[in-house]
């Protein structure tokens, strides 16, 4: 009798430990974690010079190492997404934060969003010009206001009040950027090859079973002043829901907005029980126009999927199974990266 009761107790314990609550908070007994990052899709890395390739790889390795360190010591998915994207924003070789591209008025206007898969909380900023780390302000919007998205001046006033580091707009005119966008220094790479690539994103499944996603960008180079892309739009460039997956996109924002790309991946999983792999594949190969960009995603079990329909996407992935990889080259269409078994 005693043995029988103990058995029932154990079974109940297992159910409770793996249950998903109504808020989406997944209770899990697993200590596994997974993280994926991107540093933009587009162009062809095969045409980049060795220095540019190295800068990208070093930058992604640094960000991914930080994510790995935090996740293995039990940090939350949300904290990891913010910390990793902050590192990428401070690295001028990406089109986010310091390295942001310029619009037609010669100004950097930055966009970012972050989402917590545990409760669907999310925050975003768009069109900010004096904020050093837009991802941090996006998180403050999420946690300190009843709103989801603040834009331009209002976002900047809020950022100041919330204690975010302010910079002079000249901070964004980094040497990498001047070379990239300003033909007057005579050192510009071809417009086609080096146009607007380098948006950054991060998706995480932490040890506690929680998912989070974030994306940050300077947008597309030579965009009209005031143009806002997909990156700060929850559902287009970023989405996370503990019951399904966390997703971040990079590419021609207008296409991601039209296709509600990040949320559509979740919707396929939710309404058609599609696997993450098939949902991302459908979006990249059947919905988004060819050459429009890529997606990174992680599902509730920690499975990582990264795909693009451009020649290259800078990306990296790591997991508690020992995976740690950064790369610039293409994953051929219809191939995804699995965690090692
Ligand atoms: N999606 C970004 C935007 O349209 C740009 C990019 O990812 O390259 O603003």
Short mmCIF file of C-alpha atoms and ligand atoms in Angstrom, two decimals:
data_model
loop_
_atom_site.label_atom_id
_atom_site.label_comp_id
_atom_site.label_asym_id
_atom_site.label_seq_id
_atom_site.Cartn_x
_atom_site.Cartn_y
_atom_site.Cartn_z
CA UNK A 1 0.00 0.00 0.00
CA UNK A 2 2.81 2.35 1.06
CA UNK A 3 4.69 1.48 -2.13
CA UNK A 4 1.59 2.25 -4.20
CA UNK A 5 1.17 5.68 -2.57
CA UNK A 6 4.82 6.51 -3.13
CA UNK A 7 4.45 5.61 -6.78
CA UNK A 8 1.45 7.91 -7.21
CA UNK A 9 3.34 10.68 -5.42
CA UNK A 10 6.28 10.30 -7.77
CA UNK A 11 4.02 10.36 -10.82
CA UNK A 12 2.28 13.50 -9.54
CA UNK A 13 5.66 15.12 -8.92
CA UNK A 14 6.74 14.36 -12.48
CA UNK A 15 3.53 15.86 -13.89
CA UNK A 16 3.92 19.01 -11.77
CA UNK A 17 7.58 19.40 -12.70
CA UNK A 18 6.87 19.26 -16.40
CA UNK A 19 3.58 21.14 -16.41
CA UNK A 20 2.91 24.33 -18.28
CA UNK A 21 0.93 26.80 -16.17
CA UNK A 22 -1.83 28.97 -17.60
CA UNK A 23 0.63 31.91 -17.74
CA UNK A 24 2.84 29.86 -20.02
CA UNK A 25 5.52 29.43 -17.33
CA UNK A 26 6.99 26.01 -18.02
CA UNK A 27 8.03 24.12 -14.94
CA UNK A 28 10.84 21.81 -15.79
CA UNK A 29 13.30 19.62 -13.98
CA UNK A 30 15.79 19.89 -16.82
CA UNK A 31 19.06 21.80 -16.47
CA UNK A 32 19.58 22.08 -20.19
CA UNK A 33 19.80 25.38 -22.04
CA UNK A 34 20.18 26.57 -25.63
CA UNK A 35 21.03 29.89 -27.26
CA UNK A 36 21.23 31.14 -30.83
CA UNK A 37 22.34 34.52 -32.11
CA UNK A 38 22.40 36.24 -35.47
CA UNK A 39 24.43 39.14 -36.78
CA UNK A 40 22.39 39.81 -39.90
CA UNK A 41 21.53 38.10 -43.16
CA UNK A 42 22.30 39.37 -46.64
CA UNK A 43 25.26 39.91 -48.89
CA UNK A 44 27.67 37.09 -49.46
CA UNK A 45 30.32 36.50 -46.82
CA UNK A 46 32.42 34.81 -49.48
CA UNK A 47 33.08 38.30 -50.87
CA UNK A 48 34.08 39.88 -47.55
CA UNK A 49 37.72 40.61 -46.79
CA UNK A 50 39.46 38.60 -44.08
CA UNK A 51 39.33 41.46 -41.57
CA UNK A 52 35.59 41.88 -41.84
CA UNK A 53 35.04 38.14 -41.46
CA UNK A 54 37.29 38.01 -38.41
CA UNK A 55 35.60 40.99 -36.74
CA UNK A 56 32.20 39.37 -37.18
CA UNK A 57 33.34 35.99 -35.85
CA UNK A 58 35.16 37.49 -32.88
CA UNK A 59 32.13 39.65 -32.04
CA UNK A 60 29.73 36.72 -32.17
CA UNK A 61 32.07 34.49 -30.18
CA UNK A 62 32.31 37.12 -27.45
CA UNK A 63 28.53 37.54 -27.26
CA UNK A 64 27.86 33.79 -27.37
CA UNK A 65 30.46 33.13 -24.64
CA UNK A 66 28.70 35.60 -22.38
CA UNK A 67 25.39 33.84 -23.07
CA UNK A 68 26.94 30.46 -22.36
CA UNK A 69 28.50 31.63 -19.11
CA UNK A 70 25.24 33.17 -17.89
CA UNK A 71 23.05 30.25 -18.93
CA UNK A 72 25.26 27.62 -17.34
CA UNK A 73 25.03 29.46 -14.05
CA UNK A 74 21.24 29.55 -14.21
CA UNK A 75 20.55 33.06 -15.55
CA UNK A 76 17.12 33.86 -16.94
CA UNK A 77 16.49 33.80 -20.69
CA UNK A 78 15.50 37.46 -20.57
CA UNK A 79 18.71 38.58 -18.81
CA UNK A 80 20.76 36.59 -21.32
CA UNK A 81 19.02 38.08 -24.36
CA UNK A 82 19.60 41.60 -23.01
CA UNK A 83 23.25 41.00 -22.10
CA UNK A 84 24.13 39.27 -25.38
CA UNK A 85 22.45 41.90 -27.55
CA UNK A 86 24.13 44.68 -25.53
CA UNK A 87 27.52 43.19 -26.44
CA UNK A 88 26.57 43.05 -30.12
CA UNK A 89 25.20 46.62 -30.00
CA UNK A 90 28.54 47.83 -28.63
CA UNK A 91 30.41 46.16 -31.49
CA UNK A 92 30.71 48.44 -34.52
CA UNK A 93 30.98 45.54 -36.94
CA UNK A 94 27.22 44.91 -36.63
CA UNK A 95 24.34 47.11 -37.78
CA UNK A 96 22.94 47.77 -34.32
CA UNK A 97 23.94 50.23 -31.59
CA UNK A 98 27.39 51.65 -32.32
CA UNK A 99 27.68 50.31 -35.87
CA UNK A 100 24.19 51.33 -37.01
CA UNK A 101 23.78 52.40 -40.64
CA UNK A 102 22.67 55.90 -41.59
CA UNK A 103 19.36 56.99 -43.07
CA UNK A 104 18.97 59.41 -45.98
CA UNK A 105 19.36 62.33 -43.61
CA UNK A 106 22.76 60.97 -42.53
CA UNK A 107 21.45 59.96 -39.09
CA UNK A 108 21.34 56.66 -37.23
CA UNK A 109 17.79 55.80 -36.09
CA UNK A 110 17.79 52.66 -33.99
CA UNK A 111 15.08 50.06 -33.34
CA UNK A 112 14.91 47.17 -30.85
CA UNK A 113 12.49 44.80 -29.14
CA UNK A 114 12.55 42.11 -26.46
CA UNK A 115 9.97 39.52 -25.42
CA UNK A 116 9.54 37.24 -22.42
CA UNK A 117 8.06 33.88 -23.41
CA UNK A 118 6.94 33.16 -19.85
CA UNK A 119 4.18 35.76 -19.83
CA UNK A 120 4.18 37.37 -23.32
CA UNK A 121 5.49 40.61 -21.81
CA UNK A 122 7.30 42.65 -24.44
CA UNK A 123 8.84 46.06 -24.98
CA UNK A 124 10.31 47.99 -27.89
CA UNK A 125 11.72 51.30 -29.06
CA UNK A 126 11.93 52.71 -32.57
CA UNK A 127 13.68 55.64 -34.19
CA UNK A 128 15.95 56.47 -31.25
CA UNK A 129 19.05 58.54 -31.99
CA UNK A 130 20.81 59.16 -28.67
CA UNK A 131 20.43 55.84 -26.86
CA UNK A 132 23.57 53.70 -26.58
CA UNK A 133 21.77 50.39 -26.03
CA UNK A 134 18.23 50.30 -27.40
CA UNK A 135 17.69 46.71 -26.19
CA UNK A 136 18.03 47.88 -22.58
CA UNK A 137 15.46 50.61 -23.12
CA UNK A 138 13.14 48.09 -24.82
CA UNK A 139 13.32 46.02 -21.65
CA UNK A 140 12.59 49.07 -19.51
CA UNK A 141 9.54 49.86 -21.67
CA UNK A 142 8.39 46.30 -20.99
CA UNK A 143 9.00 46.42 -17.25
CA UNK A 144 8.36 50.03 -16.31
CA UNK A 145 5.43 51.11 -18.50
CA UNK A 146 2.03 49.72 -19.45
CA UNK A 147 3.06 50.09 -23.12
CA UNK A 148 4.83 47.91 -25.65
CA UNK A 149 6.40 50.37 -28.13
CA UNK A 150 7.77 53.88 -27.67
CA UNK A 151 9.11 55.87 -30.62
CA UNK A 152 11.59 58.70 -31.31
CA UNK A 153 11.48 61.67 -28.92
CA UNK A 154 9.10 60.07 -26.45
CA UNK A 155 11.26 56.97 -26.33
CA UNK A 156 14.33 59.10 -25.77
CA UNK A 157 12.73 61.07 -22.95
CA UNK A 158 11.66 57.80 -21.35
CA UNK A 159 15.16 56.36 -21.82
CA UNK A 160 16.70 59.34 -20.05
CA UNK A 161 14.27 59.06 -17.13
CA UNK A 162 14.87 55.34 -16.81
CA UNK A 163 18.63 55.96 -16.53
CA UNK A 164 19.73 54.56 -19.90
CA UNK A 165 23.16 55.67 -21.14
CA UNK A 166 22.79 58.58 -23.59
CA UNK A 167 25.29 59.31 -26.36
CA UNK A 168 25.84 62.08 -28.85
CA UNK A 169 24.53 61.05 -32.31
CA UNK A 170 28.16 61.21 -33.53
CA UNK A 171 28.79 58.06 -31.44
CA UNK A 172 27.11 56.09 -34.22
CA UNK A 173 29.44 57.43 -36.89
CA UNK A 174 31.95 54.70 -36.16
CA UNK A 175 34.92 54.14 -38.43
CA UNK A 176 33.36 50.95 -39.77
CA UNK A 177 30.21 52.84 -40.61
CA UNK A 178 31.99 55.75 -42.29
CA UNK A 179 33.81 53.31 -44.48
CA UNK A 180 30.62 51.50 -45.23
CA UNK A 181 28.22 54.34 -45.87
CA UNK A 182 30.13 57.44 -46.71
CA UNK A 183 31.53 57.47 -50.23
CA UNK A 184 33.59 60.61 -49.52
CA UNK A 185 36.34 58.69 -47.77
CA UNK A 186 36.87 56.77 -50.99
CA UNK A 187 37.07 53.47 -49.19
CA UNK A 188 33.54 52.24 -49.62
CA UNK A 189 32.74 48.67 -50.49
CA UNK A 190 30.16 48.12 -53.21
CA UNK A 191 26.67 49.23 -52.31
CA UNK A 192 25.14 45.87 -53.18
CA UNK A 193 27.54 43.83 -51.16
CA UNK A 194 27.64 45.89 -48.01
CA UNK A 195 24.26 47.52 -48.00
CA UNK A 196 22.36 47.04 -44.76
CA UNK A 197 23.45 43.84 -43.15
CA UNK A 198 24.33 43.23 -39.52
CA UNK A 199 21.12 43.43 -37.51
CA UNK A 200 21.54 41.41 -34.32
CA UNK A 201 19.22 39.00 -32.55
CA UNK A 202 19.21 36.42 -29.79
CA UNK A 203 16.87 33.59 -28.78
CA UNK A 204 17.25 31.61 -25.58
CA UNK A 205 15.81 28.64 -23.71
CA UNK A 206 17.12 28.79 -20.15
CA UNK A 207 17.62 26.08 -17.52
CA UNK A 208 14.22 26.82 -16.06
CA UNK A 209 12.44 26.16 -19.34
CA UNK A 210 11.75 29.81 -20.10
CA UNK A 211 12.15 31.31 -23.56
CA UNK A 212 13.03 34.87 -24.60
CA UNK A 213 13.86 36.67 -27.83
CA UNK A 214 15.27 40.05 -28.80
CA UNK A 215 16.32 41.92 -31.94
CA UNK A 216 18.20 45.21 -32.43
CA UNK A 217 19.09 47.14 -35.58
CA UNK A 218 19.99 50.39 -37.26
CA UNK A 219 17.52 49.33 -39.95
CA UNK A 220 18.25 49.46 -43.65
CA UNK A 221 20.92 51.84 -44.94
CA UNK A 222 19.66 54.89 -46.82
CA UNK A 223 16.18 54.34 -45.38
CA UNK A 224 13.83 57.32 -45.31
CA UNK A 225 13.97 59.27 -42.07
CA UNK A 226 11.28 57.85 -39.80
CA UNK A 227 11.17 54.45 -41.48
CA UNK A 228 10.61 51.63 -39.00
CA UNK A 229 11.35 48.01 -39.89
CA UNK A 230 10.36 44.69 -38.39
CA UNK A 231 12.92 44.52 -35.58
CA UNK A 232 10.97 46.58 -33.02
CA UNK A 233 7.63 45.07 -34.07
CA UNK A 234 6.63 42.17 -31.89
CA UNK A 235 5.21 39.51 -34.16
CA UNK A 236 7.23 40.61 -37.20
CA UNK A 237 10.90 40.61 -36.10
CA UNK A 238 10.63 39.11 -32.61
CA UNK A 239 8.36 36.71 -30.74
CA UNK A 240 8.58 34.36 -27.75
CA UNK A 241 6.04 32.06 -26.13
CA UNK A 242 7.20 29.40 -23.67
CA UNK A 243 4.67 26.92 -25.02
CA UNK A 244 6.17 27.04 -28.52
CA UNK A 245 9.35 28.91 -29.39
CA UNK A 246 11.40 32.11 -29.38
CA UNK A 247 12.12 33.69 -32.77
CA UNK A 248 14.25 36.58 -34.10
CA UNK A 249 14.49 37.67 -37.73
CA UNK A 250 16.83 39.63 -39.92
CA UNK A 251 16.35 40.83 -43.46
CA UNK A 252 14.17 43.19 -45.46
CA UNK A 253 11.91 44.38 -42.67
CA UNK A 254 9.00 45.25 -44.92
CA UNK A 255 8.71 41.57 -45.95
CA UNK A 256 8.87 40.40 -42.34
CA UNK A 257 6.10 42.85 -41.42
CA UNK A 258 3.89 41.80 -44.35
CA UNK A 259 4.26 38.14 -43.38
CA UNK A 260 4.07 38.64 -39.59
CA UNK A 261 7.11 36.39 -39.84
CA UNK A 262 8.08 35.75 -36.22
CA UNK A 263 4.53 35.16 -35.03
CA UNK A 264 3.62 33.09 -38.07
CA UNK A 265 6.25 30.55 -37.03
CA UNK A 266 4.55 30.34 -33.62
CA UNK A 267 1.07 30.23 -35.25
CA UNK A 268 2.06 27.27 -37.41
CA UNK A 269 3.19 25.43 -34.27
CA UNK A 270 0.13 26.48 -32.32
CA UNK A 271 -2.66 25.82 -34.80
CA UNK A 272 -1.21 23.10 -37.00
CA UNK A 273 1.16 21.37 -34.54
CA UNK A 274 3.97 22.01 -37.01
CA UNK A 275 7.49 21.41 -35.71
CA UNK A 276 9.73 24.45 -35.30
CA UNK A 277 11.95 23.16 -38.06
CA UNK A 278 9.08 22.87 -40.56
CA UNK A 279 7.54 26.19 -39.50
CA UNK A 280 10.80 28.09 -40.06
CA UNK A 281 11.37 26.24 -43.30
CA UNK A 282 7.90 27.21 -44.54
CA UNK A 283 8.48 30.87 -43.70
CA UNK A 284 11.96 31.07 -45.23
CA UNK A 285 11.38 28.98 -48.33
CA UNK A 286 7.68 29.43 -49.15
CA UNK A 287 6.45 32.70 -47.67
CA UNK A 288 9.24 35.28 -47.59
CA UNK A 289 10.50 36.27 -51.04
CA UNK A 290 13.82 34.74 -52.00
CA UNK A 291 16.82 36.81 -50.85
CA UNK A 292 14.87 38.54 -48.12
CA UNK A 293 16.62 37.28 -44.98
CA UNK A 294 16.77 34.69 -42.22
CA UNK A 295 15.37 33.52 -38.90
CA UNK A 296 16.83 32.03 -35.76
CA UNK A 297 14.62 30.15 -33.31
CA UNK A 298 14.64 27.84 -30.33
CA UNK A 299 11.72 25.71 -29.16
CA UNK A 300 10.60 24.74 -25.66
CA UNK A 301 12.78 21.62 -25.76
CA UNK A 302 15.86 23.66 -26.65
CA UNK A 303 15.99 22.66 -30.30
CA UNK A 304 17.72 25.36 -32.35
CA UNK A 305 16.75 26.15 -35.95
CA UNK A 306 18.54 28.75 -38.11
CA UNK A 307 17.70 29.32 -41.77
CA UNK A 308 17.98 32.00 -44.42
CA UNK A 309 17.22 32.52 -48.08
CA UNK A 310 20.12 34.94 -48.62
CA UNK A 311 23.64 33.75 -49.51
CA UNK A 312 24.84 34.28 -45.92
CA UNK A 313 23.70 34.86 -42.39
CA UNK A 314 26.13 35.56 -39.56
CA UNK A 315 24.96 33.31 -36.75
CA UNK A 316 25.99 31.24 -33.77
CA UNK A 317 24.58 28.65 -31.43
CA UNK A 318 25.49 27.03 -28.13
CA UNK A 319 23.83 24.58 -25.77
CA UNK A 320 24.35 22.66 -22.56
CA UNK A 321 25.16 19.61 -24.75
CA UNK A 322 28.51 21.16 -25.65
CA UNK A 323 27.56 22.86 -28.90
CA UNK A 324 29.42 26.16 -29.46
CA UNK A 325 29.68 27.44 -33.01
CA UNK A 326 29.78 30.74 -34.87
CA UNK A 327 29.67 31.02 -38.64
CA UNK A 328 29.22 33.38 -41.56
CA UNK A 329 28.47 31.02 -44.35
CA UNK A 330 25.19 29.70 -45.59
CA UNK A 331 23.21 26.84 -44.25
CA UNK A 332 21.92 25.48 -47.53
CA UNK A 333 18.18 25.97 -47.98
CA UNK A 334 16.05 23.42 -46.14
CA UNK A 335 18.80 22.49 -43.73
CA UNK A 336 18.68 23.36 -40.08
CA UNK A 337 21.00 22.96 -37.15
CA UNK A 338 20.06 20.44 -34.52
CA UNK A 339 21.48 20.06 -31.09
CA UNK A 340 23.93 17.17 -30.98
CA UNK A 341 22.26 14.03 -29.62
N1 LIG B 1 15.24 43.76 -40.53
C1 LIG B 1 15.98 44.98 -40.42
C2 LIG B 1 15.09 46.12 -40.86
O1 LIG B 1 14.43 45.98 -41.87
C3 LIG B 1 17.23 45.00 -41.24
C4 LIG B 1 18.04 43.73 -41.26
O2 LIG B 1 17.74 42.78 -40.56
O3 LIG B 1 19.04 43.69 -42.01
O4 LIG B 1 15.10 47.16 -40.24
#
